[in-house]
Tab-separated table of C-alpha atoms in Angstrom:
chain	number	residue	atom	x	y	z
U	942	MET	CA	-61.628	91.175	22.022
U	943	SER	CA	-64.963	91.729	23.751
U	944	ASN	CA	-68.193	93.058	22.196
U	945	ARG	CA	-69.645	96.238	23.156
U	946	GLN	CA	-72.180	96.066	25.892
U	947	ASP	CA	-74.856	97.191	23.528
U	948	GLY	CA	-74.164	94.271	21.235
U	949	THR	CA	-72.779	96.242	18.258
U	950	GLN	CA	-69.475	95.575	16.455
U	951	PRO	CA	-66.658	98.111	16.419
U	952	ASP	CA	-66.554	100.088	13.191
U	953	ASN	CA	-62.897	99.362	12.380
U	954	VAL	CA	-62.999	95.581	12.647
U	955	GLU	CA	-63.227	93.568	9.441
U	956	GLU	CA	-65.040	90.323	9.372
U	957	LEU	CA	-62.680	87.432	8.590
U	958	HIS	CA	-63.894	84.732	6.170
U	959	PHE	CA	-61.992	81.464	5.641
U	960	GLY	CA	-64.268	79.917	3.113
U	961	ASP	CA	-63.829	76.176	2.566
U	962	SER	CA	-60.323	76.198	4.025
U	963	ALA	CA	-61.697	76.203	7.546
U	964	ARG	CA	-63.598	72.899	7.136
U	965	GLY	CA	-62.336	69.610	8.540
U	966	ALA	CA	-60.002	67.410	6.392
U	967	SER	CA	-61.697	64.652	4.382
U	968	PHE	CA	-60.449	61.597	2.337
U	969	ASP	CA	-60.835	63.646	-0.845
U	970	ASP	CA	-57.985	65.884	0.241
U	971	PHE	CA	-55.632	62.927	-0.283
U	972	ILE	CA	-56.773	62.281	-3.760
U	973	ASP	CA	-54.908	63.832	-6.652
U	974	ASN	CA	-57.207	64.424	-9.631
U	975	GLY	CA	-54.344	65.087	-11.914
U	976	PRO	CA	-53.535	68.199	-13.863
U	977	ASP	CA	-56.600	67.930	-16.017
U	978	GLY	CA	-59.003	66.971	-13.281
U	979	GLY	CA	-59.233	63.491	-14.707
U	980	THR	CA	-58.824	60.131	-12.985
U	981	PRO	CA	-57.971	60.506	-9.307
U	982	ARG	CA	-54.646	59.159	-7.991
U	983	LYS	CA	-53.111	58.683	-4.532
U	984	LYS	CA	-50.803	61.365	-3.447
U	985	ARG	CA	-47.074	60.573	-3.234
U	986	SER	CA	-46.906	61.047	0.522
U	987	VAL	CA	-49.045	57.950	1.129
U	988	GLY	CA	-46.891	55.811	-1.204
U	989	LYS	CA	-43.769	56.851	0.623
U	990	ILE	CA	-45.301	55.956	3.961
U	991	ILE	CA	-46.270	52.497	2.742
U	992	LEU	CA	-42.835	51.916	1.183
U	993	VAL	CA	-41.022	52.941	4.336
U	994	THR	CA	-43.290	50.701	6.363
U	995	LEU	CA	-42.547	47.727	4.118
U	996	ILE	CA	-38.807	48.359	4.259
U	997	VAL	CA	-38.883	48.542	8.036
U	998	LEU	CA	-40.855	45.309	8.223
U	999	ALA	CA	-38.415	43.615	5.816
U	1000	LEU	CA	-35.409	44.754	7.851
U	1001	VAL	CA	-36.987	43.531	11.059
U	1002	GLY	CA	-37.754	40.180	9.444
U	1003	ALA	CA	-34.255	39.893	7.991
U	1004	ALA	CA	-32.749	40.702	11.350
U	1005	GLY	CA	-34.835	37.954	12.890
U	1006	VAL	CA	-33.768	35.436	10.258
U	1007	ALA	CA	-30.108	36.433	10.583
U	1008	GLY	CA	-30.318	36.209	14.326
U	1009	GLY	CA	-31.896	32.786	14.098
U	1010	TRP	CA	-29.230	31.580	11.660
U	1011	TYR	CA	-26.453	32.937	13.831
U	1012	TYR	CA	-27.865	31.207	16.872
U	1013	MET	CA	-28.289	27.886	15.100
U	1014	ASN	CA	-24.865	27.995	13.448
U	1015	ARG	CA	-22.682	29.814	15.984
U	1016	LEU	CA	-24.323	30.119	19.417
U	1017	ARG	CA	-26.320	26.899	19.793
U	1018	PRO	CA	-24.876	24.658	22.545
U	1019	ILE	CA	-23.760	21.157	21.536
U	1020	ASN	CA	-22.130	18.231	23.282
U	1021	VAL	CA	-18.940	16.525	22.116
U	1022	THR	CA	-16.799	13.850	23.736
U	1023	VAL	CA	-13.102	14.460	24.405
U	1024	ASN	CA	-11.001	11.542	25.633
U	1025	GLY	CA	-14.178	9.831	26.808
U	1026	THR	CA	-15.527	12.834	28.748
U	1027	PRO	CA	-18.610	14.859	27.628
U	1028	VAL	CA	-17.813	18.509	26.920
U	1029	GLU	CA	-20.313	21.281	26.134
U	1030	THR	CA	-19.334	23.837	23.518
U	1031	ARG	CA	-21.004	25.801	20.728
U	1032	ILE	CA	-21.881	24.586	17.257
U	1033	ASN	CA	-19.088	25.059	14.691
U	1034	THR	CA	-16.491	25.815	17.350
U	1035	THR	CA	-13.013	25.266	15.903
U	1036	VAL	CA	-10.685	22.640	17.319
U	1037	GLN	CA	-8.239	25.395	18.276
U	1038	SER	CA	-10.966	27.237	20.214
U	1039	ILE	CA	-12.047	24.202	22.223
U	1040	MET	CA	-8.398	23.423	22.984
U	1041	ASP	CA	-7.811	27.002	24.186
U	1042	ALA	CA	-10.988	27.032	26.278
U	1043	ASN	CA	-10.130	23.791	28.041
U	1044	GLY	CA	-6.422	24.135	28.713
U	1045	ASP	CA	-5.536	21.664	25.937
U	1046	PHE	CA	-7.352	19.004	28.014
U	1047	GLY	CA	-4.278	18.497	30.163
U	1048	THR	CA	-2.026	17.591	27.227
U	1049	LYS	CA	1.098	19.334	26.000
U	1050	PRO	CA	3.283	19.539	22.889
U	1051	GLY	CA	6.361	17.371	22.617
U	1052	ASN	CA	9.798	18.504	23.740
U	1053	LEU	CA	12.620	19.644	21.534
U	1054	LEU	CA	15.526	17.422	22.565
U	1055	SER	CA	19.246	17.700	22.103
U	1056	VAL	CA	21.198	14.878	20.489
U	1057	SER	CA	21.894	13.598	24.019
U	1058	ASN	CA	18.151	13.725	24.842
U	1059	LYS	CA	18.273	16.816	27.050
U	1060	VAL	CA	15.198	19.052	26.868
U	1061	LEU	CA	15.973	22.242	24.956
U	1062	ASP	CA	12.422	23.553	24.635
U	1063	GLY	CA	9.413	22.116	26.464
U	1064	LYS	CA	7.093	23.175	23.631
U	1065	GLY	CA	9.452	22.799	20.712
U	1066	GLY	CA	8.372	19.316	19.621
U	1067	ASP	CA	5.335	18.205	17.640
U	1068	LYS	CA	1.927	19.612	18.543
U	1069	GLN	CA	-0.588	17.370	20.240
U	1070	THR	CA	-2.095	14.529	18.266
U	1071	ILE	CA	-5.826	15.041	17.695
U	1072	THR	CA	-8.356	12.756	16.037
U	1073	VAL	CA	-11.930	13.734	15.235
U	1074	ASN	CA	-14.310	10.857	14.593
U	1075	GLY	CA	-11.355	8.566	14.041
U	1076	GLN	CA	-9.566	10.783	11.528
U	1077	LYS	CA	-6.164	12.184	12.451
U	1078	LEU	CA	-6.118	15.957	12.178
U	1079	ASN	CA	-3.206	17.935	10.784
U	1080	ALA	CA	-2.035	20.700	13.101
U	1081	ALA	CA	-2.552	23.216	10.275
U	1082	ASP	CA	-6.304	22.421	10.313
U	1083	TRP	CA	-6.971	23.175	13.971
U	1084	ASP	CA	-8.178	26.686	13.121
U	1085	SER	CA	-10.430	25.631	10.258
U	1086	LEU	CA	-12.166	22.420	11.295
U	1087	ARG	CA	-15.480	23.209	13.003
U	1088	LEU	CA	-17.043	20.740	15.396
U	1089	GLN	CA	-20.511	19.259	14.990
U	1090	PRO	CA	-22.795	17.661	17.599
U	1091	ASP	CA	-21.636	14.357	19.121
U	1092	ALA	CA	-18.131	14.603	17.662
U	1093	GLN	CA	-15.760	12.017	19.144
U	1094	ILE	CA	-12.378	13.622	19.865
U	1095	THR	CA	-9.117	12.251	21.245
U	1096	VAL	CA	-6.222	14.454	22.295
U	1097	ASP	CA	-2.775	13.033	23.094
U	1098	ASN	CA	0.555	14.598	23.996
U	1099	GLY	CA	2.775	15.654	21.114
U	1100	LYS	CA	5.874	13.664	20.238
U	1101	ASP	CA	9.368	14.715	21.189
U	1102	VAL	CA	11.606	15.918	18.357
U	1103	THR	CA	15.380	15.844	18.191
U	1104	GLU	CA	17.179	19.019	17.172
U	1105	ARG	CA	18.739	19.233	13.728
U	1106	TYR	CA	22.162	17.652	13.610
U	1107	THR	CA	25.054	16.797	11.362
U	1108	VAL	CA	26.233	13.210	10.960
U	1109	LYS	CA	29.710	11.783	10.755
U	1110	ARG	CA	29.476	8.189	9.475
U	1111	GLU	CA	32.044	5.396	9.681
U	1112	THR	CA	31.618	2.355	7.421
U	1113	ILE	CA	31.654	-1.173	8.828
U	1114	PRO	CA	32.740	-3.460	5.956
U	1115	HIS	CA	30.826	-6.687	5.333
U	1116	LYS	CA	32.385	-10.046	4.591
U	1117	GLY	CA	32.167	-10.936	0.928
U	1118	PRO	CA	31.608	-14.312	-0.774
U	1119	SER	CA	33.632	-17.171	0.686
U	1120	LEU	CA	33.255	-20.900	1.126
U	1121	ASP	CA	32.418	-20.367	4.776
U	1122	ALA	CA	29.536	-18.103	3.760
U	1123	VAL	CA	27.806	-20.903	1.816
U	1124	ASP	CA	25.737	-23.111	4.114
U	1125	LEU	CA	23.890	-25.886	2.267
U	1126	MET	CA	23.421	-28.154	5.276
U	1127	GLY	CA	19.814	-27.149	5.904
U	1128	GLY	CA	18.526	-29.605	3.336
U	1129	GLY	CA	15.847	-27.309	1.930
U	1130	ALA	CA	14.592	-27.541	-1.640
U	1131	ILE	CA	15.543	-23.961	-2.557
U	1132	GLN	CA	19.168	-22.842	-2.400
U	1133	TYR	CA	19.514	-19.063	-2.611
U	1134	VAL	CA	21.537	-16.022	-1.631
U	1135	ALA	CA	20.085	-14.911	1.691
U	1136	SER	CA	22.243	-11.768	1.663
U	1137	PRO	CA	24.441	-10.377	-1.123
U	1138	GLY	CA	26.488	-8.561	1.547
U	1139	ARG	CA	25.921	-4.985	2.674
U	1140	ASP	CA	28.142	-2.630	4.643
U	1141	GLY	CA	27.027	-1.334	7.997
U	1142	TYR	CA	28.025	1.932	9.663
U	1143	LYS	CA	28.534	3.819	12.905
U	1144	GLU	CA	27.341	7.398	13.410
U	1145	GLN	CA	28.381	10.440	15.440
U	1146	TRP	CA	25.837	13.292	15.750
U	1147	THR	CA	26.540	16.979	16.453
U	1148	GLY	CA	23.544	19.104	17.448
U	1149	ALA	CA	22.889	22.367	15.593
U	1150	ILE	CA	21.524	24.096	18.724
U	1151	SER	CA	23.174	22.347	21.648
U	1152	LYS	CA	26.528	21.854	19.865
U	1153	GLU	CA	26.750	18.522	21.674
U	1154	THR	CA	28.556	15.632	19.999
U	1155	VAL	CA	27.257	12.147	20.748
U	1156	ASP	CA	28.534	8.758	19.584
U	1157	LYS	CA	25.502	6.750	18.445
U	1158	GLY	CA	27.509	3.576	17.950
U	1159	VAL	CA	26.471	0.995	15.358
U	1160	VAL	CA	23.363	2.277	13.608
U	1161	LYS	CA	23.276	-0.394	10.922
U	1162	LYS	CA	24.980	-3.758	11.270
U	1163	ALA	CA	27.000	-5.142	8.381
U	1164	GLU	CA	25.307	-8.013	6.544
U	1165	ASP	CA	27.816	-10.594	5.370
U	1166	PHE	CA	27.366	-12.513	2.140
U	1167	LYS	CA	25.381	-15.673	2.818
U	1168	VAL	CA	23.946	-18.578	0.842
U	1169	THR	CA	21.427	-20.816	2.570
U	1170	THR	CA	18.652	-23.280	1.822
U	1171	LYS	CA	15.049	-23.942	2.865
U	1172	THR	CA	11.782	-25.404	1.598
U	1173	PRO	CA	8.870	-22.996	1.024
U	1174	ARG	CA	5.855	-23.605	3.251
U	1175	PRO	CA	2.854	-21.363	2.463
U	1176	LYS	CA	0.894	-20.600	5.607
U	1177	ASP	CA	-2.566	-19.576	4.385
U	1178	GLY	CA	-4.197	-22.845	5.412
U	1179	LYS	CA	-4.213	-24.431	1.958
U	1180	LYS	CA	-2.033	-27.271	0.672
U	1181	TYR	CA	0.191	-26.417	-2.305
U	1182	ILE	CA	2.333	-28.605	-4.523
U	1183	ALA	CA	4.557	-27.916	-7.526
U	1184	LEU	CA	5.096	-30.414	-10.362
U	1185	THR	CA	8.465	-30.039	-12.107
U	1186	PHE	CA	9.834	-31.744	-15.222
U	1187	ASP	CA	13.512	-32.011	-16.256
U	1188	ASP	CA	15.590	-32.651	-19.390
U	1189	GLY	CA	13.070	-31.502	-22.020
U	1190	PRO	CA	11.719	-30.405	-24.283
U	1191	SER	CA	11.344	-33.748	-26.086
U	1192	GLU	CA	8.922	-35.718	-28.228
U	1193	TYR	CA	7.002	-36.512	-25.008
U	1194	THR	CA	6.538	-32.911	-23.860
U	1195	ALA	CA	3.466	-32.266	-26.011
U	1196	GLN	CA	1.685	-35.173	-24.270
U	1197	TYR	CA	2.495	-33.698	-20.840
U	1198	GLN	CA	1.229	-30.323	-22.029
U	1199	LYS	CA	-2.067	-31.816	-23.233
U	1200	ILE	CA	-2.687	-33.603	-19.926
U	1201	LEU	CA	-1.858	-30.496	-17.878
U	1202	LYS	CA	-4.172	-28.373	-19.994
U	1203	GLU	CA	-7.043	-30.841	-19.670
U	1204	LYS	CA	-6.570	-30.919	-15.887
U	1205	GLY	CA	-6.155	-27.145	-15.540
U	1206	VAL	CA	-2.697	-27.415	-13.960
U	1207	HIS	CA	0.428	-25.290	-14.418
U	1208	ALA	CA	3.901	-26.760	-13.883
U	1209	THR	CA	7.574	-25.770	-14.029
U	1210	PHE	CA	9.782	-27.132	-16.814
U	1211	PHE	CA	13.550	-27.136	-16.242
U	1212	ASN	CA	14.772	-27.334	-19.835
U	1213	LEU	CA	18.124	-28.071	-21.441
U	1214	SER	CA	18.874	-25.356	-23.967
U	1215	GLU	CA	20.478	-27.783	-26.440
U	1216	GLU	CA	17.141	-29.632	-26.507
U	1217	ALA	CA	15.226	-26.351	-26.714
U	1218	ALA	CA	17.210	-25.553	-29.855
U	1219	TYR	CA	15.412	-28.489	-31.554
U	1220	PHE	CA	12.054	-27.999	-29.820
U	1221	GLY	CA	11.854	-24.223	-29.752
U	1222	ALA	CA	8.198	-24.139	-30.806
U	1223	GLN	CA	7.341	-26.576	-28.031
U	1224	GLU	CA	9.056	-24.410	-25.417
U	1225	LYS	CA	7.237	-21.357	-26.727
U	1226	SER	CA	3.915	-23.225	-26.565
U	1227	LEU	CA	4.518	-24.257	-22.959
U	1228	ALA	CA	5.107	-20.647	-21.960
U	1229	ALA	CA	1.985	-19.554	-23.852
U	1230	ASP	CA	-0.070	-22.031	-21.800
U	1231	GLY	CA	1.137	-20.429	-18.564
U	1232	HIS	CA	3.814	-22.933	-17.577
U	1233	GLU	CA	7.063	-21.717	-16.032
U	1234	ILE	CA	10.255	-22.239	-18.058
U	1235	ALA	CA	13.538	-22.396	-16.138
U	1236	SER	CA	17.108	-23.509	-16.854
U	1237	HIS	CA	18.573	-26.986	-16.425
U	1238	SER	CA	21.847	-25.840	-18.036
U	1239	VAL	CA	22.893	-26.170	-21.670
U	1240	SER	CA	23.855	-29.834	-21.913
U	1241	HIS	CA	23.414	-31.528	-18.501
U	1242	LYS	CA	27.095	-31.581	-17.531
U	1243	TYR	CA	28.281	-32.432	-14.038
U	1244	LEU	CA	28.942	-28.900	-12.851
U	1245	PRO	CA	31.349	-29.535	-9.921
U	1246	LYS	CA	33.981	-30.632	-12.427
U	1247	LEU	CA	33.801	-27.475	-14.549
U	1248	SER	CA	36.054	-24.441	-14.278
U	1249	ARG	CA	34.513	-21.152	-13.271
U	1250	GLY	CA	34.426	-19.948	-16.886
U	1251	ASP	CA	32.916	-23.161	-18.261
U	1252	LEU	CA	30.369	-23.249	-15.442
U	1253	ARG	CA	29.215	-19.707	-16.146
U	1254	ASN	CA	28.876	-20.490	-19.858
U	1255	GLU	CA	26.930	-23.693	-19.194
U	1256	ILE	CA	24.449	-21.757	-17.063
U	1257	GLY	CA	24.454	-18.303	-18.617
U	1258	LYS	CA	23.949	-19.370	-22.238
U	1259	SER	CA	20.937	-21.481	-21.296
U	1260	PHE	CA	19.026	-18.403	-20.175
U	1261	GLY	CA	19.533	-16.781	-23.556
U	1262	VAL	CA	17.831	-19.693	-25.349
U	1263	ILE	CA	14.913	-19.637	-22.911
U	1264	GLU	CA	14.406	-15.913	-23.410
U	1265	LYS	CA	14.541	-16.293	-27.199
U	1266	ASN	CA	11.954	-19.108	-27.271
U	1267	SER	CA	9.586	-18.114	-24.481
U	1268	GLY	CA	10.254	-14.476	-23.659
U	1269	GLU	CA	10.925	-15.357	-20.004
U	1270	THR	CA	13.837	-13.505	-18.416
U	1271	GLY	CA	13.932	-15.221	-15.010
U	1272	ARG	CA	17.124	-16.703	-13.617
U	1273	MET	CA	15.753	-19.749	-11.832
U	1274	PHE	CA	18.039	-22.763	-12.223
U	1275	ARG	CA	18.164	-26.462	-11.398
U	1276	SER	CA	21.587	-28.096	-11.455
U	1277	PRO	CA	21.940	-31.418	-13.314
U	1278	TYR	CA	21.842	-34.309	-10.819
U	1279	GLY	CA	21.221	-31.696	-8.130
U	1280	ALA	CA	24.993	-31.333	-7.922
U	1281	PHE	CA	25.764	-27.773	-6.883
U	1282	GLU	CA	28.288	-27.305	-4.129
U	1283	ARG	CA	29.796	-24.363	-2.298
U	1284	GLN	CA	32.340	-23.536	-5.003
U	1285	GLN	CA	29.671	-23.539	-7.721
U	1286	TRP	CA	27.737	-20.978	-5.698
U	1287	LEU	CA	30.780	-18.745	-5.424
U	1288	ASP	CA	31.298	-19.011	-9.186
U	1289	SER	CA	27.722	-18.181	-10.207
U	1290	TYR	CA	25.782	-16.423	-7.421
U	1291	ASP	CA	25.522	-13.268	-9.526
U	1292	ILE	CA	23.854	-14.935	-12.546
U	1293	ILE	CA	21.169	-17.140	-10.926
U	1294	SER	CA	18.296	-16.364	-8.552
U	1295	SER	CA	18.163	-19.824	-6.971
U	1296	ASN	CA	19.072	-23.471	-7.419
U	1297	VAL	CA	15.850	-25.457	-7.128
U	1298	LEU	CA	16.048	-29.030	-5.876
U	1299	TRP	CA	13.043	-31.173	-4.846
U	1300	THR	CA	11.280	-32.810	-1.893
U	1301	ILE	CA	9.782	-35.797	-3.777
U	1302	ASP	CA	11.954	-37.815	-6.153
U	1303	THR	CA	9.792	-40.164	-8.233
U	1304	GLU	CA	12.925	-41.926	-9.548
U	1305	ASP	CA	11.046	-42.172	-12.824
U	1306	TRP	CA	14.360	-42.446	-14.610
U	1307	LYS	CA	14.559	-46.013	-13.248
U	1308	ARG	CA	11.244	-46.768	-15.022
U	1309	PRO	CA	9.645	-48.370	-11.938
U	1310	GLY	CA	6.183	-48.402	-13.538
U	1311	PRO	CA	3.322	-45.845	-13.608
U	1312	ASP	CA	1.788	-47.099	-10.364
U	1313	LYS	CA	5.042	-46.750	-8.439
U	1314	ILE	CA	5.595	-43.243	-9.809
U	1315	ARG	CA	2.043	-42.280	-8.828
U	1316	ASP	CA	2.186	-43.817	-5.346
U	1317	THR	CA	5.522	-42.167	-4.545
U	1318	VAL	CA	3.975	-38.756	-5.112
U	1319	LEU	CA	0.655	-39.391	-3.369
U	1320	GLN	CA	2.286	-40.961	-0.303
U	1321	GLN	CA	4.858	-38.216	0.228
U	1322	ALA	CA	2.867	-35.134	-0.768
U	1323	GLU	CA	2.585	-32.335	1.793
U	1324	ASN	CA	2.177	-28.594	1.742
U	1325	GLY	CA	5.169	-27.077	-0.080
U	1326	SER	CA	6.214	-30.260	-1.875
U	1327	ILE	CA	8.216	-29.959	-5.086
U	1328	VAL	CA	7.921	-33.095	-7.242
U	1329	LEU	CA	10.756	-34.210	-9.534
U	1330	MET	CA	9.768	-35.908	-12.810
U	1331	HIS	CA	11.236	-35.931	-16.322
U	1332	ASP	CA	9.816	-35.156	-19.754
U	1333	GLY	CA	13.092	-35.755	-21.591
U	1334	GLY	CA	16.266	-37.818	-21.457
U	1335	GLY	CA	14.760	-41.171	-22.421
U	1336	ASP	CA	11.531	-43.155	-22.612
U	1337	ARG	CA	8.938	-41.208	-20.625
U	1338	SER	CA	5.847	-43.217	-21.458
U	1339	GLN	CA	5.441	-44.321	-17.826
U	1340	ASP	CA	5.327	-40.678	-16.710
U	1341	VAL	CA	2.717	-39.920	-19.354
U	1342	THR	CA	0.550	-42.736	-17.964
U	1343	ALA	CA	1.126	-41.764	-14.326
U	1344	LEU	CA	0.662	-37.991	-14.676
U	1345	PRO	CA	-3.172	-37.817	-14.907
U	1346	GLN	CA	-3.481	-40.247	-11.989
U	1347	ILE	CA	-1.082	-38.134	-9.934
U	1348	ILE	CA	-3.072	-34.964	-10.630
U	1349	ASP	CA	-6.438	-36.575	-9.861
U	1350	GLY	CA	-5.094	-38.134	-6.662
U	1351	LEU	CA	-3.604	-34.860	-5.419
U	1352	LYS	CA	-6.788	-32.936	-6.193
U	1353	ALA	CA	-8.730	-35.533	-4.189
U	1354	LYS	CA	-6.407	-34.791	-1.272
U	1355	GLY	CA	-7.155	-31.063	-1.537
U	1356	PHE	CA	-3.904	-29.871	-3.117
U	1357	THR	CA	-3.584	-26.726	-5.219
U	1358	PHE	CA	-1.059	-26.797	-8.059
U	1359	VAL	CA	1.404	-23.930	-8.448
U	1360	THR	CA	4.671	-23.197	-10.208
U	1361	VAL	CA	7.882	-23.052	-8.192
U	1362	SER	CA	7.954	-19.250	-8.401
U	1363	GLU	CA	4.383	-19.076	-7.118
U	1364	MET	CA	5.297	-21.406	-4.257
U	1365	ILE	CA	8.196	-19.161	-3.250
U	1366	LYS	CA	5.966	-16.082	-3.288
U	1367	LEU	CA	3.245	-17.829	-1.292
U	1368	ASP	CA	5.805	-18.685	1.390
U	1369	GLY	CA	6.491	-14.970	1.837
U	1370	THR	CA	9.855	-15.295	3.620
U	1371	PHE	CA	12.283	-15.307	0.689
U	1372	PRO	CA	14.049	-12.115	-0.436
U	1373	ASP	CA	12.228	-10.201	-3.156
U	1374	TYR	CA	14.938	-10.858	-5.726
U	1375	VAL	CA	14.493	-14.628	-5.249
U	1376	ALA	CA	10.702	-14.351	-5.495
U	1377	ASN	CA	11.103	-12.321	-8.690
U	1378	ASN	CA	13.646	-14.747	-10.202
U	1379	GLU	CA	16.474	-12.216	-10.203
U	1380	PRO	CA	20.094	-12.559	-9.046
U	1381	ALA	CA	20.864	-11.213	-5.581
U	1382	LYS	CA	21.143	-7.442	-5.339
């Protein structure tokens, strides 16, 4: 609207007045004095702005942290070695992923084969064999194990697997005990059952998928009953020797025991059970000191002249006395006079673990003098030697004199003293039942 040319206002126009509302905004406008005009306070709109700003900043920061974590733990490149070749991948990549990305590194699963070895499925065998840092990985863990920098990985082809099949088995009988099966010509110190006799068998397989039938021939050979002989020879580089004493216990046995204890030596005592009936406490004491107690029969009879029944009684009853006195349940035996022929083995193979002879005979029963007894042992001693002496059956004073000299002389030669059972175990080639003093099984 324009003014009149004379400078006067029109009569019908009101003058507008805005008062203080037309002034510019100041800081005071953002101050809330409260309902009673008291202490000023910031208006809510400013607080909201600050809060929103802080939230935005926090979200941006969190996104940065999350992004950094994700990069470091999922996207960061790392190097691993597969079959000797460097491979770049990402941190925490699974084994399955690196296999998929690299074509299984040129390997393949094993084949599923028929019973005649025809391929039924080129991928039906075992999955590839994978090791990570030397540890073999189960196929079920391929999807869960995550790789770390510098991991050393090997990948090999999977193994072939034969289809499921049914088996038709034909028994091959073994030859049982016979005189021809007892071979004592080897001359070894330990006679034992090398094989109690076990059946063998042939097999015919029929495949569940292929339906093929294949004759597999002899899968397990029959093992015929066999008794043989050999001398134990431990092979750990040390020299071992076993001292053995026959015909006790007697009034001399306590002196032997005292010497052995003073020298720190364990020995094997082949006792007569009729003597052990009188010296039961002595036999028990020997066992308590760590000596081995074995059978020398009941009454020292010449076994080849006994019937089967009498032979089994002469041997079997002796073990009962030993067990009663010492608690030992072993079935180690030494035949009187060393007389134990093929027929005696057939009559008793199921009640003894071995018949123990010797490699050094001191002939102390001839009473040749302590020096001769000592020299016989020291001159013939070698690794695996089993020494025959006596602690019963007559005057054993010469043995008592010779024994400490024998022990000192053998120690000077570097020998270690063991029981017969320990010698057999150290050899490591005898059947377990022989090493454990049990009849063949």
